[in-house]
């Protein structure tokens, strides 16, 4: 008797296309983790870009994993809007503006966003007590050299 095996189900990736306010950057694809809601077009999301975390705007959705061409997608970090901040018509207008004026879609979306809509990450550092002691010790050496 021949054994019958069912094919493995294909896992469909929930992915979004995100426009970021970075000059000359095309839209990027990100996977939506299962613990996050699937954002609508026009919603803001937090995404990793290199060492930074940026606010982006969803400009496309897909359940198809082919957009990554076999490369794993980075995951969204957070969905900021339960309802789209920008209507789909404004996103489409921004797409036209980006093409017409030869700027990135992210720049055109940024111009359409209300003030303070973009969350900007700021790197902060603080000198510890150990660092202050080391700084004082090193300054003593530097004074002797000068």
mmCIF file of N, CA, C and O in Angstrom, residues 67-113:
data_model
loop_
_atom_site.group_PDB
_atom_site.id
_atom_site.type_symbol
_atom_site.label_atom_id
_atom_site.label_comp_id
_atom_site.label_asym_id
_atom_site.label_seq_id
_atom_site.Cartn_x
_atom_site.Cartn_y
_atom_site.Cartn_z
ATOM 1 N N UNK A 67 7.018 39.358 -2.959
ATOM 2 C CA UNK A 67 7.617 40.679 -3.094
ATOM 3 C C UNK A 67 9.037 40.735 -2.573
ATOM 4 O O UNK A 67 9.807 41.585 -2.945
ATOM 5 N N UNK A 68 9.411 39.800 -1.704
ATOM 6 C CA UNK A 68 10.757 39.823 -1.148
ATOM 7 C C UNK A 68 11.757 39.048 -2.000
ATOM 8 O O UNK A 68 12.930 39.036 -1.681
ATOM 9 N N UNK A 69 11.306 38.396 -3.045
ATOM 10 C CA UNK A 69 12.168 37.608 -3.933
ATOM 11 C C UNK A 69 13.021 36.613 -3.146
ATOM 12 O O UNK A 69 14.194 36.456 -3.391
ATOM 13 N N UNK A 70 12.409 35.960 -2.163
ATOM 14 C CA UNK A 70 13.111 34.936 -1.395
ATOM 15 C C UNK A 70 13.924 35.458 -0.231
ATOM 16 O O UNK A 70 14.467 34.692 0.535
ATOM 17 N N UNK A 71 14.038 36.761 -0.091
ATOM 18 C CA UNK A 71 14.799 37.355 1.010
ATOM 19 C C UNK A 71 13.843 37.583 2.177
ATOM 20 O O UNK A 71 12.767 38.137 1.993
ATOM 21 N N UNK A 72 14.195 37.148 3.385
ATOM 22 C CA UNK A 72 13.289 37.369 4.510
ATOM 23 C C UNK A 72 13.094 38.865 4.773
ATOM 24 O O UNK A 72 14.042 39.643 4.691
ATOM 25 N N UNK A 73 11.879 39.223 5.082
ATOM 26 C CA UNK A 73 11.560 40.620 5.346
ATOM 27 C C UNK A 73 11.805 40.951 6.810
ATOM 28 O O UNK A 73 11.610 40.121 7.686
ATOM 29 N N UNK A 74 12.212 42.177 7.067
ATOM 30 C CA UNK A 74 12.304 42.647 8.445
ATOM 31 C C UNK A 74 10.885 42.885 8.953
ATOM 32 O O UNK A 74 10.009 43.305 8.201
ATOM 33 N N UNK A 75 10.655 42.655 10.233
ATOM 34 C CA UNK A 75 9.309 42.852 10.764
ATOM 35 C C UNK A 75 9.037 44.301 11.156
ATOM 36 O O UNK A 75 9.950 45.037 11.528
ATOM 37 N N UNK A 76 7.759 44.683 11.059
ATOM 38 C CA UNK A 76 7.319 45.963 11.624
ATOM 39 C C UNK A 76 7.564 45.918 13.117
ATOM 40 O O UNK A 76 7.460 44.861 13.740
ATOM 41 N N UNK A 77 7.837 47.056 13.712
ATOM 42 C CA UNK A 77 8.014 47.105 15.162
ATOM 43 C C UNK A 77 6.709 47.442 15.869
ATOM 44 O O UNK A 77 6.428 46.937 16.950
ATOM 45 N N UNK A 78 5.923 48.320 15.241
ATOM 46 C CA UNK A 78 4.678 48.743 15.873
ATOM 47 C C UNK A 78 3.758 49.367 14.835
ATOM 48 O O UNK A 78 4.216 50.028 13.899
ATOM 49 N N UNK A 79 2.462 49.143 15.003
ATOM 50 C CA UNK A 79 1.444 49.812 14.188
ATOM 51 C C UNK A 79 0.926 50.960 15.034
ATOM 52 O O UNK A 79 0.423 50.750 16.138
ATOM 53 N N UNK A 80 1.073 52.195 14.543
ATOM 54 C CA UNK A 80 0.722 53.370 15.325
ATOM 55 C C UNK A 80 -0.742 53.775 15.190
ATOM 56 O O UNK A 80 -1.269 54.446 16.074
ATOM 57 N N UNK A 81 -1.382 53.418 14.083
ATOM 58 C CA UNK A 81 -2.754 53.861 13.828
ATOM 59 C C UNK A 81 -3.672 52.668 13.606
ATOM 60 O O UNK A 81 -3.399 51.821 12.765
ATOM 61 N N UNK A 82 -4.768 52.620 14.362
ATOM 62 C CA UNK A 82 -5.778 51.585 14.125
ATOM 63 C C UNK A 82 -6.599 51.940 12.891
ATOM 64 O O UNK A 82 -7.045 51.074 12.167
ATOM 65 N N UNK A 83 -6.799 53.221 12.662
ATOM 66 C CA UNK A 83 -7.478 53.720 11.465
ATOM 67 C C UNK A 83 -6.444 54.515 10.679
ATOM 68 O O UNK A 83 -5.580 55.175 11.275
ATOM 69 N N UNK A 84 -6.503 54.496 9.353
ATOM 70 C CA UNK A 84 -5.504 55.225 8.556
ATOM 71 C C UNK A 84 -5.481 56.718 8.892
ATOM 72 O O UNK A 84 -6.530 57.339 9.028
ATOM 73 N N UNK A 85 -4.291 57.265 9.047
ATOM 74 C CA UNK A 85 -4.142 58.698 9.267
ATOM 75 C C UNK A 85 -4.382 59.457 7.965
ATOM 76 O O UNK A 85 -4.947 60.543 7.971
ATOM 77 N N UNK A 86 -3.952 58.869 6.851
ATOM 78 C CA UNK A 86 -4.165 59.473 5.528
ATOM 79 C C UNK A 86 -5.162 58.637 4.735
ATOM 80 O O UNK A 86 -5.028 57.410 4.678
ATOM 81 N N UNK A 87 -6.129 59.274 4.093
ATOM 82 C CA UNK A 87 -7.034 58.515 3.217
ATOM 83 C C UNK A 87 -6.276 57.952 2.015
ATOM 84 O O UNK A 87 -5.250 58.494 1.597
ATOM 85 N N UNK A 88 -6.799 56.875 1.456
ATOM 86 C CA UNK A 88 -6.168 56.232 0.301
ATOM 87 C C UNK A 88 -6.006 57.234 -0.848
ATOM 88 O O UNK A 88 -4.991 57.210 -1.554
ATOM 89 N N UNK A 89 -6.957 58.125 -1.010
ATOM 90 C CA UNK A 89 -6.873 59.117 -2.096
ATOM 91 C C UNK A 89 -5.664 60.030 -1.925
ATOM 92 O O UNK A 89 -5.019 60.413 -2.912
ATOM 93 N N UNK A 90 -5.327 60.379 -0.689
ATOM 94 C CA UNK A 90 -4.156 61.228 -0.443
ATOM 95 C C UNK A 90 -2.873 60.448 -0.708
ATOM 96 O O UNK A 90 -1.905 60.978 -1.241
ATOM 97 N N UNK A 91 -2.864 59.170 -0.345
ATOM 98 C CA UNK A 91 -1.693 58.326 -0.628
ATOM 99 C C UNK A 91 -1.481 58.242 -2.139
ATOM 100 O O UNK A 91 -0.354 58.356 -2.624
ATOM 101 N N UNK A 92 -2.567 58.062 -2.896
ATOM 102 C CA UNK A 92 -2.457 58.005 -4.362
ATOM 103 C C UNK A 92 -2.009 59.350 -4.931
ATOM 104 O O UNK A 92 -1.214 59.401 -5.873
ATOM 105 N N UNK A 93 -2.508 60.444 -4.366
ATOM 106 C CA UNK A 93 -2.064 61.775 -4.802
ATOM 107 C C UNK A 93 -0.572 61.951 -4.525
ATOM 108 O O UNK A 93 0.168 62.454 -5.370
ATOM 109 N N UNK A 94 -0.122 61.505 -3.366
ATOM 110 C CA UNK A 94 1.300 61.598 -3.026
ATOM 111 C C UNK A 94 2.141 60.744 -3.976
ATOM 112 O O UNK A 94 3.243 61.136 -4.368
ATOM 113 N N UNK A 95 1.610 59.586 -4.380
ATOM 114 C CA UNK A 95 2.317 58.741 -5.349
ATOM 115 C C UNK A 95 2.495 59.501 -6.670
ATOM 116 O O UNK A 95 3.570 59.519 -7.259
ATOM 117 N N UNK A 96 1.426 60.174 -7.118
ATOM 118 C CA UNK A 96 1.495 60.969 -8.360
ATOM 119 C C UNK A 96 2.484 62.116 -8.196
ATOM 120 O O UNK A 96 3.302 62.371 -9.075
ATOM 121 N N UNK A 97 2.432 62.817 -7.052
ATOM 122 C CA UNK A 97 3.343 63.939 -6.795
ATOM 123 C C UNK A 97 4.790 63.452 -6.833
ATOM 124 O O UNK A 97 5.657 64.089 -7.429
ATOM 125 N N UNK A 98 5.057 62.308 -6.204
ATOM 126 C CA UNK A 98 6.407 61.753 -6.204
ATOM 127 C C UNK A 98 6.921 61.452 -7.600
ATOM 128 O O UNK A 98 8.075 61.714 -7.911
ATOM 129 N N UNK A 99 6.048 60.895 -8.433
ATOM 130 C CA UNK A 99 6.451 60.596 -9.812
ATOM 131 C C UNK A 99 6.615 61.876 -10.627
ATOM 132 O O UNK A 99 7.585 62.033 -11.366
ATOM 133 N N UNK A 100 5.676 62.801 -10.500
ATOM 134 C CA UNK A 100 5.693 64.026 -11.306
ATOM 135 C C UNK A 100 6.895 64.908 -10.958
ATOM 136 O O UNK A 100 7.543 65.461 -11.843
ATOM 137 N N UNK A 101 7.172 65.046 -9.661
ATOM 138 C CA UNK A 101 8.256 65.929 -9.229
ATOM 139 C C UNK A 101 9.566 65.182 -8.992
ATOM 140 O O UNK A 101 10.528 65.754 -8.480
ATOM 141 N N UNK A 102 9.611 63.905 -9.337
ATOM 142 C CA UNK A 102 10.822 63.089 -9.235
ATOM 143 C C UNK A 102 11.412 63.115 -7.823
ATOM 144 O O UNK A 102 12.616 63.275 -7.629
ATOM 145 N N UNK A 103 10.541 62.955 -6.851
ATOM 146 C CA UNK A 103 11.011 62.812 -5.474
ATOM 147 C C UNK A 103 10.511 61.461 -4.974
ATOM 148 O O UNK A 103 9.677 60.819 -5.610
ATOM 149 N N UNK A 104 11.019 61.023 -3.866
ATOM 150 C CA UNK A 104 10.587 59.746 -3.322
ATOM 151 C C UNK A 104 9.160 59.813 -2.803
ATOM 152 O O UNK A 104 8.674 60.879 -2.404
ATOM 153 N N UNK A 105 8.480 58.684 -2.812
ATOM 154 C CA UNK A 105 7.118 58.634 -2.292
ATOM 155 C C UNK A 105 7.096 59.015 -0.812
ATOM 156 O O UNK A 105 6.177 59.695 -0.360
ATOM 157 N N UNK A 106 8.107 58.622 -0.063
ATOM 158 C CA UNK A 106 8.177 58.980 1.354
ATOM 159 C C UNK A 106 8.222 60.482 1.569
ATOM 160 O O UNK A 106 7.602 61.008 2.489
ATOM 161 N N UNK A 107 8.954 61.193 0.709
ATOM 162 C CA UNK A 107 9.014 62.656 0.816
ATOM 163 C C UNK A 107 7.658 63.275 0.502
ATOM 164 O O UNK A 107 7.225 64.222 1.171
ATOM 165 N N UNK A 108 6.975 62.749 -0.509
ATOM 166 C CA UNK A 108 5.655 63.268 -0.873
ATOM 167 C C UNK A 108 4.635 62.969 0.228
ATOM 168 O O UNK A 108 3.802 63.810 0.563
ATOM 169 N N UNK A 109 4.707 61.770 0.811
ATOM 170 C CA UNK A 109 3.813 61.411 1.927
ATOM 171 C C UNK A 109 4.087 62.332 3.114
ATOM 172 O O UNK A 109 3.168 62.796 3.785
ATOM 173 N N UNK A 110 5.368 62.594 3.394
ATOM 174 C CA UNK A 110 5.735 63.465 4.518
ATOM 175 C C UNK A 110 5.130 64.852 4.352
ATOM 176 O O UNK A 110 4.684 65.463 5.325
ATOM 177 N N UNK A 111 5.083 65.347 3.123
ATOM 178 C CA UNK A 111 4.488 66.661 2.873
ATOM 179 C C UNK A 111 2.977 66.642 3.094
ATOM 180 O O UNK A 111 2.383 67.663 3.431
ATOM 181 N N UNK A 112 2.348 65.479 2.925
ATOM 182 C CA UNK A 112 0.900 65.368 3.092
ATOM 183 C C UNK A 112 0.497 65.128 4.546
ATOM 184 O O UNK A 112 -0.671 65.294 4.891
ATOM 185 N N UNK A 113 1.444 64.736 5.382
ATOM 186 C CA UNK A 113 1.146 64.434 6.784
ATOM 187 C C UNK A 113 0.920 65.712 7.584
ATOM 188 O O UNK A 113 1.554 66.730 7.323
#
